[in-house]
């Protein structure tokens, strides 16, 4: 199938490019999501992982993930390979795209990036001597100006889980049926209050503390409270 952007993956299958960088993701993702690893292997023009998600009103959306280690993306920042080739391709090919960066890193006392290379080797300087500030600025530019979402993971297991969670989020239900961003905050102190008291507590000048006495006075009746004269409230 072809869409306005030029390519539609089609179907719920998770596609993973079998070439070197992303090939190790195939088997653990297949096991975690109960998918056929052979069917997952698909050579992709751009991105390492791709699937079709469920957009608003169940409209199909192409989702792509570019997977890189910290060392890979640091090198890309220097040679322009990501911003000059892969980033434009991701934006053209997918409706939503992510850059997933795997690896544990920090800056040393001089501000240069170091990566954790296991218990035996410990923290080692990243080849190329890149400053942490330079790296962060590149990644921020990719995200804020380049239009790609950035996701950090520490280990390969973290990366596999993050991809699986993203896949499930996009395929379990339509995009407009996710409502966590619409949840109302309810302070812990309100959890054990009656519904009537919560309403009374929202009255101007009442609040949580006085609402208990108000509820008791009006015997829990919102109708009596709303229709009570000012003199009663003053009392």
mmCIF file of C-alpha atoms in Angstrom:
data_model
loop_
_atom_site.group_PDB
_atom_site.id
_atom_site.type_symbol
_atom_site.label_atom_id
_atom_site.label_comp_id
_atom_site.label_asym_id
_atom_site.label_seq_id
_atom_site.Cartn_x
_atom_site.Cartn_y
_atom_site.Cartn_z
ATOM 1 C CA UNK A 1 0.000 0.000 0.000
ATOM 2 C CA UNK A 2 1.149 3.532 -0.705
ATOM 3 C CA UNK A 3 0.286 6.645 1.255
ATOM 4 C CA UNK A 4 0.810 10.367 0.837
ATOM 5 C CA UNK A 5 4.317 10.063 2.263
ATOM 6 C CA UNK A 6 5.201 7.454 -0.326
ATOM 7 C CA UNK A 7 5.289 4.189 1.591
ATOM 8 C CA UNK A 8 2.950 2.258 3.846
ATOM 9 C CA UNK A 9 4.339 -0.737 5.733
ATOM 10 C CA UNK A 10 0.955 -2.382 6.237
ATOM 11 C CA UNK A 11 -0.134 -4.938 8.832
ATOM 12 C CA UNK A 12 0.680 -5.239 12.525
ATOM 13 C CA UNK A 13 4.048 -6.953 12.007
ATOM 14 C CA UNK A 14 7.139 -5.439 13.606
ATOM 15 C CA UNK A 15 9.823 -5.083 10.926
ATOM 16 C CA UNK A 16 13.514 -5.109 11.884
ATOM 17 C CA UNK A 17 16.367 -4.589 9.445
ATOM 18 C CA UNK A 18 18.528 -7.759 9.581
ATOM 19 C CA UNK A 19 21.787 -5.934 8.886
ATOM 20 C CA UNK A 20 24.572 -5.756 11.496
ATOM 21 C CA UNK A 21 23.484 -2.890 13.749
ATOM 22 C CA UNK A 22 19.931 -4.006 14.463
ATOM 23 C CA UNK A 23 20.074 -7.751 13.786
ATOM 24 C CA UNK A 24 20.655 -8.610 17.500
ATOM 25 C CA UNK A 25 17.261 -7.033 18.287
ATOM 26 C CA UNK A 26 15.258 -9.547 16.260
ATOM 27 C CA UNK A 27 15.269 -12.657 18.454
ATOM 28 C CA UNK A 28 14.640 -10.963 21.826
ATOM 29 C CA UNK A 29 11.865 -8.805 20.333
ATOM 30 C CA UNK A 30 10.275 -11.844 18.705
ATOM 31 C CA UNK A 31 10.335 -13.696 22.026
ATOM 32 C CA UNK A 32 8.936 -10.755 23.984
ATOM 33 C CA UNK A 33 6.120 -10.035 21.521
ATOM 34 C CA UNK A 34 5.423 -13.636 20.421
ATOM 35 C CA UNK A 35 6.245 -12.868 16.789
ATOM 36 C CA UNK A 36 7.925 -14.948 14.074
ATOM 37 C CA UNK A 37 11.558 -13.749 13.821
ATOM 38 C CA UNK A 38 11.824 -14.749 10.158
ATOM 39 C CA UNK A 39 8.790 -12.652 9.248
ATOM 40 C CA UNK A 40 10.241 -9.707 11.148
ATOM 41 C CA UNK A 41 13.385 -9.521 9.004
ATOM 42 C CA UNK A 42 12.856 -6.740 6.453
ATOM 43 C CA UNK A 43 15.479 -4.618 4.749
ATOM 44 C CA UNK A 44 14.504 -1.002 5.395
ATOM 45 C CA UNK A 45 15.620 2.004 3.373
ATOM 46 C CA UNK A 46 15.594 4.140 6.525
ATOM 47 C CA UNK A 47 15.442 3.219 10.190
ATOM 48 C CA UNK A 48 16.198 -0.062 11.889
ATOM 49 C CA UNK A 49 12.727 -0.879 13.238
ATOM 50 C CA UNK A 50 9.359 -0.066 11.628
ATOM 51 C CA UNK A 51 5.691 -0.904 12.036
ATOM 52 C CA UNK A 52 2.245 0.533 11.356
ATOM 53 C CA UNK A 53 0.544 2.134 14.336
ATOM 54 C CA UNK A 54 -3.069 3.070 15.008
ATOM 55 C CA UNK A 55 -3.578 6.821 14.752
ATOM 56 C CA UNK A 56 -6.583 8.998 15.526
ATOM 57 C CA UNK A 57 -9.817 7.200 14.535
ATOM 58 C CA UNK A 58 -7.647 4.142 13.758
ATOM 59 C CA UNK A 59 -5.971 5.802 10.778
ATOM 60 C CA UNK A 60 -2.738 3.904 9.904
ATOM 61 C CA UNK A 61 0.526 5.676 10.712
ATOM 62 C CA UNK A 62 4.071 4.622 9.801
ATOM 63 C CA UNK A 63 6.377 4.469 12.835
ATOM 64 C CA UNK A 64 10.166 4.229 12.470
ATOM 65 C CA UNK A 65 13.029 3.834 14.930
ATOM 66 C CA UNK A 66 16.701 4.503 14.179
ATOM 67 C CA UNK A 67 18.782 2.482 16.642
ATOM 68 C CA UNK A 68 22.315 3.550 17.546
ATOM 69 C CA UNK A 69 24.790 3.136 20.380
ATOM 70 C CA UNK A 70 26.274 6.199 22.068
ATOM 71 C CA UNK A 71 29.503 5.678 20.121
ATOM 72 C CA UNK A 72 27.627 5.392 16.812
ATOM 73 C CA UNK A 73 25.641 8.595 17.223
ATOM 74 C CA UNK A 74 28.670 10.503 18.506
ATOM 75 C CA UNK A 75 30.509 9.570 15.314
ATOM 76 C CA UNK A 76 27.455 10.586 13.277
ATOM 77 C CA UNK A 77 27.500 13.990 14.950
ATOM 78 C CA UNK A 78 31.008 14.502 13.621
ATOM 79 C CA UNK A 79 30.700 13.129 10.078
ATOM 80 C CA UNK A 80 27.127 14.328 9.409
ATOM 81 C CA UNK A 81 25.919 10.878 8.343
ATOM 82 C CA UNK A 82 22.781 10.978 10.483
ATOM 83 C CA UNK A 83 21.716 14.582 9.856
ATOM 84 C CA UNK A 84 22.717 14.559 6.184
ATOM 85 C CA UNK A 85 21.189 11.227 5.153
ATOM 86 C CA UNK A 86 19.303 9.247 7.780
ATOM 87 C CA UNK A 87 17.344 12.060 9.427
ATOM 88 C CA UNK A 88 15.822 13.392 6.171
ATOM 89 C CA UNK A 89 14.976 9.807 5.196
ATOM 90 C CA UNK A 90 13.232 9.138 8.487
ATOM 91 C CA UNK A 91 11.149 12.299 8.182
ATOM 92 C CA UNK A 92 10.161 11.487 4.602
ATOM 93 C CA UNK A 93 9.364 7.827 5.234
ATOM 94 C CA UNK A 94 7.544 7.839 8.583
ATOM 95 C CA UNK A 95 4.727 9.769 10.217
ATOM 96 C CA UNK A 96 6.507 9.507 13.596
ATOM 97 C CA UNK A 97 10.177 8.625 14.042
ATOM 98 C CA UNK A 98 12.513 8.019 16.960
ATOM 99 C CA UNK A 99 16.258 8.037 17.468
ATOM 100 C CA UNK A 100 17.011 5.443 20.142
ATOM 101 C CA UNK A 101 20.460 5.857 21.738
ATOM 102 C CA UNK A 102 21.755 2.888 23.718
ATOM 103 C CA UNK A 103 24.574 3.051 26.234
ATOM 104 C CA UNK A 104 25.600 4.392 29.627
ATOM 105 C CA UNK A 105 27.731 7.513 29.449
ATOM 106 C CA UNK A 106 28.850 10.474 31.518
ATOM 107 C CA UNK A 107 31.352 13.303 31.280
ATOM 108 C CA UNK A 108 34.754 13.189 32.926
ATOM 109 C CA UNK A 109 36.387 15.966 34.950
ATOM 110 C CA UNK A 110 37.417 17.715 31.720
ATOM 111 C CA UNK A 111 33.926 17.562 30.212
ATOM 112 C CA UNK A 112 34.641 14.791 27.691
ATOM 113 C CA UNK A 113 32.279 11.858 27.154
ATOM 114 C CA UNK A 114 33.122 8.509 28.728
ATOM 115 C CA UNK A 115 31.206 5.253 28.333
ATOM 116 C CA UNK A 116 30.855 2.334 30.710
ATOM 117 C CA UNK A 117 32.464 -0.727 29.114
ATOM 118 C CA UNK A 118 31.758 -3.347 31.737
ATOM 119 C CA UNK A 119 32.967 -4.168 35.272
ATOM 120 C CA UNK A 120 36.481 -5.063 34.113
ATOM 121 C CA UNK A 121 37.197 -2.101 31.826
ATOM 122 C CA UNK A 122 35.104 0.453 33.674
ATOM 123 C CA UNK A 123 34.692 3.962 32.255
ATOM 124 C CA UNK A 124 36.692 4.747 29.115
ATOM 125 C CA UNK A 125 36.948 7.874 27.013
ATOM 126 C CA UNK A 126 34.835 7.855 23.888
ATOM 127 C CA UNK A 127 36.983 7.700 20.726
ATOM 128 C CA UNK A 128 37.234 11.076 19.068
ATOM 129 C CA UNK A 129 37.310 13.085 22.307
ATOM 130 C CA UNK A 130 33.813 14.543 22.109
ATOM 131 C CA UNK A 131 32.707 16.953 24.802
ATOM 132 C CA UNK A 132 29.426 16.122 26.532
ATOM 133 C CA UNK A 133 28.077 19.598 25.802
ATOM 134 C CA UNK A 134 28.777 19.179 22.085
ATOM 135 C CA UNK A 135 26.978 15.851 22.048
ATOM 136 C CA UNK A 136 23.951 17.172 23.943
ATOM 137 C CA UNK A 137 23.636 20.151 21.605
ATOM 138 C CA UNK A 138 23.699 17.886 18.550
ATOM 139 C CA UNK A 139 21.006 15.608 19.992
ATOM 140 C CA UNK A 140 18.827 18.562 21.037
ATOM 141 C CA UNK A 141 19.073 19.924 17.499
ATOM 142 C CA UNK A 142 18.064 16.547 16.033
ATOM 143 C CA UNK A 143 15.010 16.537 18.291
ATOM 144 C CA UNK A 144 13.900 20.174 18.328
ATOM 145 C CA UNK A 145 14.851 21.217 14.795
ATOM 146 C CA UNK A 146 15.084 17.883 12.994
ATOM 147 C CA UNK A 147 11.689 16.596 14.120
ATOM 148 C CA UNK A 148 12.795 13.208 15.486
ATOM 149 C CA UNK A 149 11.963 12.041 19.017
ATOM 150 C CA UNK A 150 14.969 10.936 21.095
ATOM 151 C CA UNK A 151 14.899 8.016 23.533
ATOM 152 C CA UNK A 152 17.861 6.956 25.718
ATOM 153 C CA UNK A 153 18.355 3.399 26.985
ATOM 154 C CA UNK A 154 21.128 1.976 29.162
ATOM 155 C CA UNK A 155 21.389 -1.665 28.056
ATOM 156 C CA UNK A 156 20.299 -3.946 25.223
ATOM 157 C CA UNK A 157 17.563 -5.352 27.462
ATOM 158 C CA UNK A 158 16.325 -1.783 28.053
ATOM 159 C CA UNK A 159 16.276 -1.134 24.304
ATOM 160 C CA UNK A 160 14.308 -4.293 23.541
ATOM 161 C CA UNK A 161 11.754 -3.504 26.249
ATOM 162 C CA UNK A 162 11.413 0.117 25.100
ATOM 163 C CA UNK A 163 10.788 -0.930 21.485
ATOM 164 C CA UNK A 164 8.248 -3.546 22.608
ATOM 165 C CA UNK A 165 6.444 -0.994 24.797
ATOM 166 C CA UNK A 166 6.351 1.489 21.924
ATOM 167 C CA UNK A 167 5.002 -1.168 19.575
ATOM 168 C CA UNK A 168 2.258 -2.125 22.025
ATOM 169 C CA UNK A 169 1.332 1.517 22.676
ATOM 170 C CA UNK A 170 0.839 2.138 18.965
ATOM 171 C CA UNK A 171 -0.970 -1.128 18.164
ATOM 172 C CA UNK A 172 -3.084 -1.925 21.239
ATOM 173 C CA UNK A 173 -5.615 0.864 20.593
ATOM 174 C CA UNK A 174 -6.062 4.033 18.495
ATOM 175 C CA UNK A 175 -3.965 7.077 19.376
ATOM 176 C CA UNK A 176 -6.967 9.114 20.565
ATOM 177 C CA UNK A 177 -7.956 6.391 23.043
ATOM 178 C CA UNK A 178 -4.831 6.985 25.145
ATOM 179 C CA UNK A 179 -5.966 9.374 27.885
ATOM 180 C CA UNK A 180 -3.236 9.436 30.563
ATOM 181 C CA UNK A 181 -2.466 13.057 29.675
ATOM 182 C CA UNK A 182 -6.045 14.001 30.594
ATOM 183 C CA UNK A 183 -6.011 12.618 34.146
ATOM 184 C CA UNK A 184 -6.976 15.016 36.929
ATOM 185 C CA UNK A 185 -4.706 15.390 39.922
ATOM 186 C CA UNK A 186 -6.266 14.262 43.177
ATOM 187 C CA UNK A 187 -4.224 15.007 46.329
ATOM 188 C CA UNK A 188 -3.723 12.032 48.635
ATOM 189 C CA UNK A 189 -5.817 13.722 51.344
ATOM 190 C CA UNK A 190 -8.899 13.661 49.123
ATOM 191 C CA UNK A 191 -8.780 9.932 48.442
ATOM 192 C CA UNK A 192 -10.824 8.951 51.519
ATOM 193 C CA UNK A 193 -13.329 11.807 51.292
ATOM 194 C CA UNK A 194 -16.914 11.320 50.162
ATOM 195 C CA UNK A 195 -17.907 12.647 46.752
ATOM 196 C CA UNK A 196 -20.129 15.225 48.454
ATOM 197 C CA UNK A 197 -17.266 16.526 50.576
ATOM 198 C CA UNK A 198 -14.995 16.798 47.526
ATOM 199 C CA UNK A 199 -17.612 19.036 45.902
ATOM 200 C CA UNK A 200 -17.968 21.160 49.037
ATOM 201 C CA UNK A 201 -14.199 21.486 49.366
ATOM 202 C CA UNK A 202 -14.139 23.096 45.912
ATOM 203 C CA UNK A 203 -16.467 25.913 47.038
ATOM 204 C CA UNK A 204 -14.715 29.318 47.300
ATOM 205 C CA UNK A 205 -13.146 29.793 50.719
ATOM 206 C CA UNK A 206 -13.974 26.271 51.977
ATOM 207 C CA UNK A 207 -11.120 23.926 51.143
ATOM 208 C CA UNK A 208 -10.290 20.501 52.507
ATOM 209 C CA UNK A 209 -10.140 21.411 56.224
ATOM 210 C CA UNK A 210 -13.488 23.221 56.549
ATOM 211 C CA UNK A 211 -15.321 20.895 54.153
ATOM 212 C CA UNK A 212 -15.738 18.287 56.925
ATOM 213 C CA UNK A 213 -17.707 20.666 59.138
ATOM 214 C CA UNK A 214 -19.766 21.889 56.158
ATOM 215 C CA UNK A 215 -20.631 18.334 55.142
ATOM 216 C CA UNK A 216 -21.731 17.529 58.679
ATOM 217 C CA UNK A 217 -23.840 20.706 58.983
ATOM 218 C CA UNK A 218 -25.727 20.103 55.742
ATOM 219 C CA UNK A 219 -25.883 16.338 56.367
ATOM 220 C CA UNK A 220 -24.059 15.683 53.100
ATOM 221 C CA UNK A 221 -26.660 17.438 50.954
ATOM 222 C CA UNK A 222 -25.178 19.487 48.112
ATOM 223 C CA UNK A 223 -28.701 20.810 47.404
ATOM 224 C CA UNK A 224 -29.082 22.259 50.913
ATOM 225 C CA UNK A 225 -25.582 23.715 50.794
ATOM 226 C CA UNK A 226 -26.102 25.428 47.424
ATOM 227 C CA UNK A 227 -29.467 26.875 48.439
ATOM 228 C CA UNK A 228 -28.498 27.969 51.966
ATOM 229 C CA UNK A 229 -28.644 31.752 52.568
ATOM 230 C CA UNK A 230 -25.532 33.791 53.216
ATOM 231 C CA UNK A 231 -26.420 34.065 56.917
ATOM 232 C CA UNK A 232 -26.264 30.284 57.303
ATOM 233 C CA UNK A 233 -22.853 30.173 55.664
ATOM 234 C CA UNK A 234 -21.651 33.030 57.845
ATOM 235 C CA UNK A 235 -22.730 31.119 60.933
#
